[in-house]
XYZ file of C-alpha atoms in Angstrom:
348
model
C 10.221 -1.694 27.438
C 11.440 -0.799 23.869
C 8.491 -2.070 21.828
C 10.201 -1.933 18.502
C 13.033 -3.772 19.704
C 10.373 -6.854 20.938
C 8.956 -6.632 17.920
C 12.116 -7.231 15.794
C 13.107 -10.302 18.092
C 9.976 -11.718 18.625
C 10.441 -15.538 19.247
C 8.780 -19.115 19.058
C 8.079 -18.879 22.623
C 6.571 -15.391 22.819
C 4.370 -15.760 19.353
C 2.934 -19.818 20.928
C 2.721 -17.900 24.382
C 0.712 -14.927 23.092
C -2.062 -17.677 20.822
C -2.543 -19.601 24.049
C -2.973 -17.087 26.245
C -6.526 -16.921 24.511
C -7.403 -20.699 24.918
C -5.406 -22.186 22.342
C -3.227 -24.998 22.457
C -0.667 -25.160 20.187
C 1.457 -28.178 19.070
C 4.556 -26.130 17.949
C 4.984 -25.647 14.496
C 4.592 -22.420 12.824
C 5.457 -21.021 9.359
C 6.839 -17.356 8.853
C 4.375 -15.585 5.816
C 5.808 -13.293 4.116
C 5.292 -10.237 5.518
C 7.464 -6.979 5.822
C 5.447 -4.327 7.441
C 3.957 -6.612 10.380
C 4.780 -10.023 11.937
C 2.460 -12.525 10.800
C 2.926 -16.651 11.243
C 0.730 -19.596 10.023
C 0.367 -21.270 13.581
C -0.990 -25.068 13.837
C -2.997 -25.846 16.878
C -4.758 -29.070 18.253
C -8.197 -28.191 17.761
C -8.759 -25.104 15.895
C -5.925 -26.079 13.140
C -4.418 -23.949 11.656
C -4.354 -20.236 12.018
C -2.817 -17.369 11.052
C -1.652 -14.811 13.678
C -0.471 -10.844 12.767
C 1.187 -9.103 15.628
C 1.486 -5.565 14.437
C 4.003 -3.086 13.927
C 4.699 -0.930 16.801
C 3.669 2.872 16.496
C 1.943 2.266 13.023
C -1.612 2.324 14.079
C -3.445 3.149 17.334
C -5.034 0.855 19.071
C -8.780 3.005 17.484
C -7.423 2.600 14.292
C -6.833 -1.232 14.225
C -10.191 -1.769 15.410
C -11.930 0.526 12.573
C -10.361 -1.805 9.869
C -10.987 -5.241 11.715
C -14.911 -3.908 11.803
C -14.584 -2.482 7.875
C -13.574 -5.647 7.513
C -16.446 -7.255 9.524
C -18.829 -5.187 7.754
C -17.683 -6.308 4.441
C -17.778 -9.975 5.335
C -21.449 -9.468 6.461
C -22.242 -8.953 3.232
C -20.705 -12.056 2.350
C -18.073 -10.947 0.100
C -14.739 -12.694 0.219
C -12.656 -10.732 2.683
C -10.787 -12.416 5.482
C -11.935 -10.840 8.560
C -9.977 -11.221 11.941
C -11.529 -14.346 14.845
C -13.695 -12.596 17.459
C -12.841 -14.151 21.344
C -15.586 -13.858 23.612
C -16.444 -10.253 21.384
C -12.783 -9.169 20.984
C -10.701 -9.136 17.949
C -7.315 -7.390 18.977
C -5.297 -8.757 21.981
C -1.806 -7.130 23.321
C 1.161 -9.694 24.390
C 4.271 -7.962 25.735
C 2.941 -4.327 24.519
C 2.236 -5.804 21.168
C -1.234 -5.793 19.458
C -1.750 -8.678 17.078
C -4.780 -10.144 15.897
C -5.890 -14.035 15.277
C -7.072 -14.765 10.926
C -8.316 -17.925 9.638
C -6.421 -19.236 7.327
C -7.381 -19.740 3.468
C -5.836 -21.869 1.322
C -5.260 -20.898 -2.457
C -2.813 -18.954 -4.645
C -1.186 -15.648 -5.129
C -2.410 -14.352 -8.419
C 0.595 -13.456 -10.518
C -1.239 -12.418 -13.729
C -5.498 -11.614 -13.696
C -6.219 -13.619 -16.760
C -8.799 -12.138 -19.441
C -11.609 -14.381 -18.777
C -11.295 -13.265 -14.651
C -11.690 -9.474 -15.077
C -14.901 -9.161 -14.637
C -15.185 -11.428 -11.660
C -12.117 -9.487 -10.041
C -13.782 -5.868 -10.935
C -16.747 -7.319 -9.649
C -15.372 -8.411 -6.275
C -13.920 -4.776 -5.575
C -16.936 -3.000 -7.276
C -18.648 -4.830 -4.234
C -15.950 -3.520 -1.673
C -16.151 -0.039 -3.238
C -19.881 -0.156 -2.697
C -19.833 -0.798 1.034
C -17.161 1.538 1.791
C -18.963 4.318 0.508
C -22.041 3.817 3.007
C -19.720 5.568 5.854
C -16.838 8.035 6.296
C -13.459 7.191 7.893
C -13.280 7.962 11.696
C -9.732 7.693 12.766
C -8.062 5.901 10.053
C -5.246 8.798 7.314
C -6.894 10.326 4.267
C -4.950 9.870 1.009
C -4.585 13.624 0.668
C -1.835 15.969 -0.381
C -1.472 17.233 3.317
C -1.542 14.234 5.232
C -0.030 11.823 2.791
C 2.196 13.099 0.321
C 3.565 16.537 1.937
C 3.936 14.320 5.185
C 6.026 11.783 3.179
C 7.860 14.676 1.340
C 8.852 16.731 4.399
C 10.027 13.643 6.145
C 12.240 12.769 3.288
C 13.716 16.095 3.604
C 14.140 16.720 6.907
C 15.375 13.496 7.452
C 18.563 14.920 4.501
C 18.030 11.517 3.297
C 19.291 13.379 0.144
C 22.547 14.591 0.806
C 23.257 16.274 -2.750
C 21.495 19.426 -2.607
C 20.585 20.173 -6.515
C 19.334 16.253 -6.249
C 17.075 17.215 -3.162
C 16.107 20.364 -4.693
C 15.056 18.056 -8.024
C 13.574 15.851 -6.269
C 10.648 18.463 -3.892
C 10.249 19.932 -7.494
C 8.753 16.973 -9.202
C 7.315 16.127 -6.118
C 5.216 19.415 -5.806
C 4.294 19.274 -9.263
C 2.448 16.373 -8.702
C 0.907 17.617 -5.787
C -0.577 20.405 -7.326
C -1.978 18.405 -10.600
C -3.507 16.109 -8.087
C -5.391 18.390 -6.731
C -6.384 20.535 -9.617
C -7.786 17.554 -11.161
C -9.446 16.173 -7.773
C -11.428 19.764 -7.946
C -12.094 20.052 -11.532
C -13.859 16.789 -11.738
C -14.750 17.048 -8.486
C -13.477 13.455 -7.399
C -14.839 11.825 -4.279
C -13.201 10.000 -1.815
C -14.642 7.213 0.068
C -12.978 4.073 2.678
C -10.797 2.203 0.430
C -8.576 -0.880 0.571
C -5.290 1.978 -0.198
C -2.905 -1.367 -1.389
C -5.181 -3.585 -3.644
C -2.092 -4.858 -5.442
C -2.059 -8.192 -6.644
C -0.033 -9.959 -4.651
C -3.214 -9.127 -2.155
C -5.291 -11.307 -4.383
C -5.684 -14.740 -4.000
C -7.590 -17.213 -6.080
C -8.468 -20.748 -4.522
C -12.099 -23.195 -5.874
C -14.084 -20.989 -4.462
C -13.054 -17.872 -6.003
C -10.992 -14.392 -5.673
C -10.768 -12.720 -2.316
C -8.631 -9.758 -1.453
C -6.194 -9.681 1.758
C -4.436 -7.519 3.932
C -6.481 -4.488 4.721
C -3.442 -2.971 6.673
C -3.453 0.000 4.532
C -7.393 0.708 4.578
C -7.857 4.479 4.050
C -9.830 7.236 2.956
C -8.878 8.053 -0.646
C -9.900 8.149 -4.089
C -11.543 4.669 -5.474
C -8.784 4.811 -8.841
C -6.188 4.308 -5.880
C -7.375 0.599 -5.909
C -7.446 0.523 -9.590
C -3.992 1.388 -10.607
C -2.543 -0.993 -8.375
C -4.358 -3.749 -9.761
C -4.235 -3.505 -13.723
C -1.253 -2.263 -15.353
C -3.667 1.588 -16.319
C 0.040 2.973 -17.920
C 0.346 0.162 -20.814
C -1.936 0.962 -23.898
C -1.458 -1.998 -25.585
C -3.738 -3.590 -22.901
C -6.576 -1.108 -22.814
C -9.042 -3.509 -24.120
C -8.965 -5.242 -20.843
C -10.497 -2.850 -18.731
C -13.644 -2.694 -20.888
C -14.211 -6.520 -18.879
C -13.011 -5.617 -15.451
C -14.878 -2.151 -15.511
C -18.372 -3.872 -16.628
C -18.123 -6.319 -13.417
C -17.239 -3.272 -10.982
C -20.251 -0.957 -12.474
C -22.268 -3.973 -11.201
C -21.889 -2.707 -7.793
C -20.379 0.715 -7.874
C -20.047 3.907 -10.273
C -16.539 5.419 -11.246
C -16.367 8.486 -14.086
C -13.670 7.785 -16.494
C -12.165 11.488 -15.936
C -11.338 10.008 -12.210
C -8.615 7.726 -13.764
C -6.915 10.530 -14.528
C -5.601 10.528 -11.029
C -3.497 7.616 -11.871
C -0.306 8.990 -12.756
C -0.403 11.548 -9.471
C -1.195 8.944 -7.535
C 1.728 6.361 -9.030
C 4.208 9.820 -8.264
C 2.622 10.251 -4.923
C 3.287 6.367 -3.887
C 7.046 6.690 -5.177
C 7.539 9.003 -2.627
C 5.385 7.578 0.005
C 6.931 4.634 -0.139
C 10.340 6.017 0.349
C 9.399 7.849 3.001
C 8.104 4.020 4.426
C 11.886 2.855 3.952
C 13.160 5.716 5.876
C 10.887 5.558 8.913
C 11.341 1.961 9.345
C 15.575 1.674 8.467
C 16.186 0.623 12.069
C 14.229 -2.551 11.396
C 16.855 -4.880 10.580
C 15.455 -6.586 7.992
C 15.128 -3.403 6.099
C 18.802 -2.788 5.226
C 19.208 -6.276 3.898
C 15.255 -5.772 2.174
C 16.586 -2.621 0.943
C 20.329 -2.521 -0.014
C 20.789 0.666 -2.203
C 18.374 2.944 -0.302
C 19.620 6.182 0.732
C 22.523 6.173 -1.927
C 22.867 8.906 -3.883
C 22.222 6.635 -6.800
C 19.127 5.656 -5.211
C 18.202 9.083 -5.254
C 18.858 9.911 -8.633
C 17.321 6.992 -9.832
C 13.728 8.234 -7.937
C 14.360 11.847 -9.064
C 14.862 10.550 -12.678
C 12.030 8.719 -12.758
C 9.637 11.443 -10.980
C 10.559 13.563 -13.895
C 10.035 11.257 -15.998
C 6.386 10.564 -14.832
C 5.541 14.161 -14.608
C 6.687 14.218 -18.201
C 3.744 11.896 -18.812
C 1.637 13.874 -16.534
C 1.945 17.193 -18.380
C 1.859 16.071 -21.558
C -1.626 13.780 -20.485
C -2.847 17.656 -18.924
C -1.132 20.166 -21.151
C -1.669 24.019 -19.324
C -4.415 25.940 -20.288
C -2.555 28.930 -20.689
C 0.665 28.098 -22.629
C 2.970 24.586 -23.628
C 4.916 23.335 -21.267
C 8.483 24.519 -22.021
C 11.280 21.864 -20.540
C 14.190 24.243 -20.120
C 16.116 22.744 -18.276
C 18.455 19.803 -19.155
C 17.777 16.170 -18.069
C 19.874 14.294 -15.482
C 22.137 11.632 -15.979
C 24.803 9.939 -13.761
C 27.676 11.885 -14.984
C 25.737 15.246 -13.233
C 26.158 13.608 -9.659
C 29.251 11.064 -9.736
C 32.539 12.711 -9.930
C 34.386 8.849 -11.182
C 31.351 7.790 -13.679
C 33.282 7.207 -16.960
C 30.553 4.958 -18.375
């Protein structure tokens, strides 16, 4: 059986099928969330009401490493702090249908939060302060590290084995800026000798929802070992100045629950480079998906490419001139890209 291929045609039938084969009876009606890496549906039954059920994507994660996050996630709920943490069936919390592993959620009500107003920064640096605190009590035991070897060089060398690049000078570009980044991360992750610890890895905030009772973060899919500023940047917009006086709020709720040196948010700019080209790497691996060409129109053009390469170069701009050499100024010799270098036509 083709796995991947179930998974991309996965139907009412199978999805009601797979919720009452553990007891459930449903009475039909389901809602698609939005979800792009996994499958998940908001599934109305007679007695339980509604749930939500997430059938995971094929080959992602091991059958070990699905289980470490449901029980991070357990863990974390045991200290009563507002996760959501996957239904337990007589002591079980991942079931296969078909070859697929998905999981059963409750469901809770409330909002996306599009913008973390002033007065709520210190509640929401609170709330992960309090995740950050009980994922440093124990290492990772099967889940990736967010490290240079096993997360961005992986990404990297898929990217350019895969020739996703086709314009050589663009490719070569491209592992440049890339490396550079690489090697700043980790001089700074030794100098200040940065820790790593289990992390949420996508704490964006489309992850964050607010209802009357509160915040609560979602979707630990991406639960890792990495550095605790990886949860920062993706919350609060670190790269806009103008808004530094916000942090001062957020960062007096976390230190509640959890220490952070402000030298460790210098990481943020190799880690914002490092997700660029993780994320590509995501696109490429999952391009036979077919929602992903229509998700993803322009990727793998060579504009596409030039447009990441550009803007890698322009972030290690930032990141050089934020950690000038010891030695010597950074000399830019060589002359910066624009359309006209890689379309033969552009007259613009």
């Amino acid at each position: 059986m083709n796995l991947h291929h179930s998974f991309y045609q996965l139907t009412p039938d199978t999805i009601l099928n797979a919720i009452e084969s553990l007891g459930y009876e449903t009475t039909g009606r389901y809602f698609v969330l939005n979800s792009v890496e996994n499958r998940v549906y908001d599934i109305e039954t007679l007695k339980a009401g509604r749930i939500v059920v997430k059938f995971y994507r094929p080959g992602k994660w091991s059958q070990k490493q699905i289980l470490e996050e449901h029980a991070f996630l357990q863990e974390l709920a045991g200290e009563e702090i507002p996760v959501l943490a996957p239904i337990a069936i007589e002591g079980k919390t991942l079931f296969e249908w078909e070859g697929i592993y998905f999981a059963i959620w409750p469901l809770r009500n409330g909002r996306i939060v599009e913008e973390i107003q002033s007065n709520d920064l210190e509640r929401v640096g609170a709330l992960l302060g309090r995740i950050h605190s009980v994922g440093k009590r124990s290492q990772i035991k099967s889940r990736p590290s967010l490290d240079i070897p096993s997360y961005g060089l992986t990404a990297l060398q898929y990217i350019l084995d895969k020739k996703f690049i086709t314009n050589s000078a663009l490719a070569e570009r491209y592992e440049k800026n890339a490396r550079s980044a690489f090697a700043i991360f980790e001089s700074l992750t030794n100098e200040y000798q940065i820790p790593s610890q289990r992390i949420h890895g996508d704490c964006h905030k489309g992850n964050l929802l607010i209802s009357p009772d509160g915040f609560s973060i979602l979707d630990f899919d991406d639960f890792l070992h990495g550095p605790i500023v990886q949860d920062f940047w993706m919350l609060l917009p670190f790269g806009e100045a103008d808004r530094k006086h916000e942090f001062f709020d957020f960062f007096a709720g976390y230190c509640m629950f959890a220490d952070y040196d402000e030298n460790w948010l210098k990481l943020i700019e190799p880690l914002r480079i490092i997700r660029f080209i993780h994320y590509a790497a995501w696109i490429g691996k999952r391009w036979e998906d077919p929602s992903f060409p229509s998700l993803f129109p322009h990727f793998g053009t060579e504009e596409y490419w030039l447009k990441e390469t550009l803007d890698l170069e322009n972030a290690n701009r930032d990141l050089d001139d934020a950690n000038p050499s010891p030695t010597s100024p950074k000399e830019n010799t060589e002359p910066e890209m624009t359309n006209k270098d890689f379309f033969w036509d552009w007259d613009n």
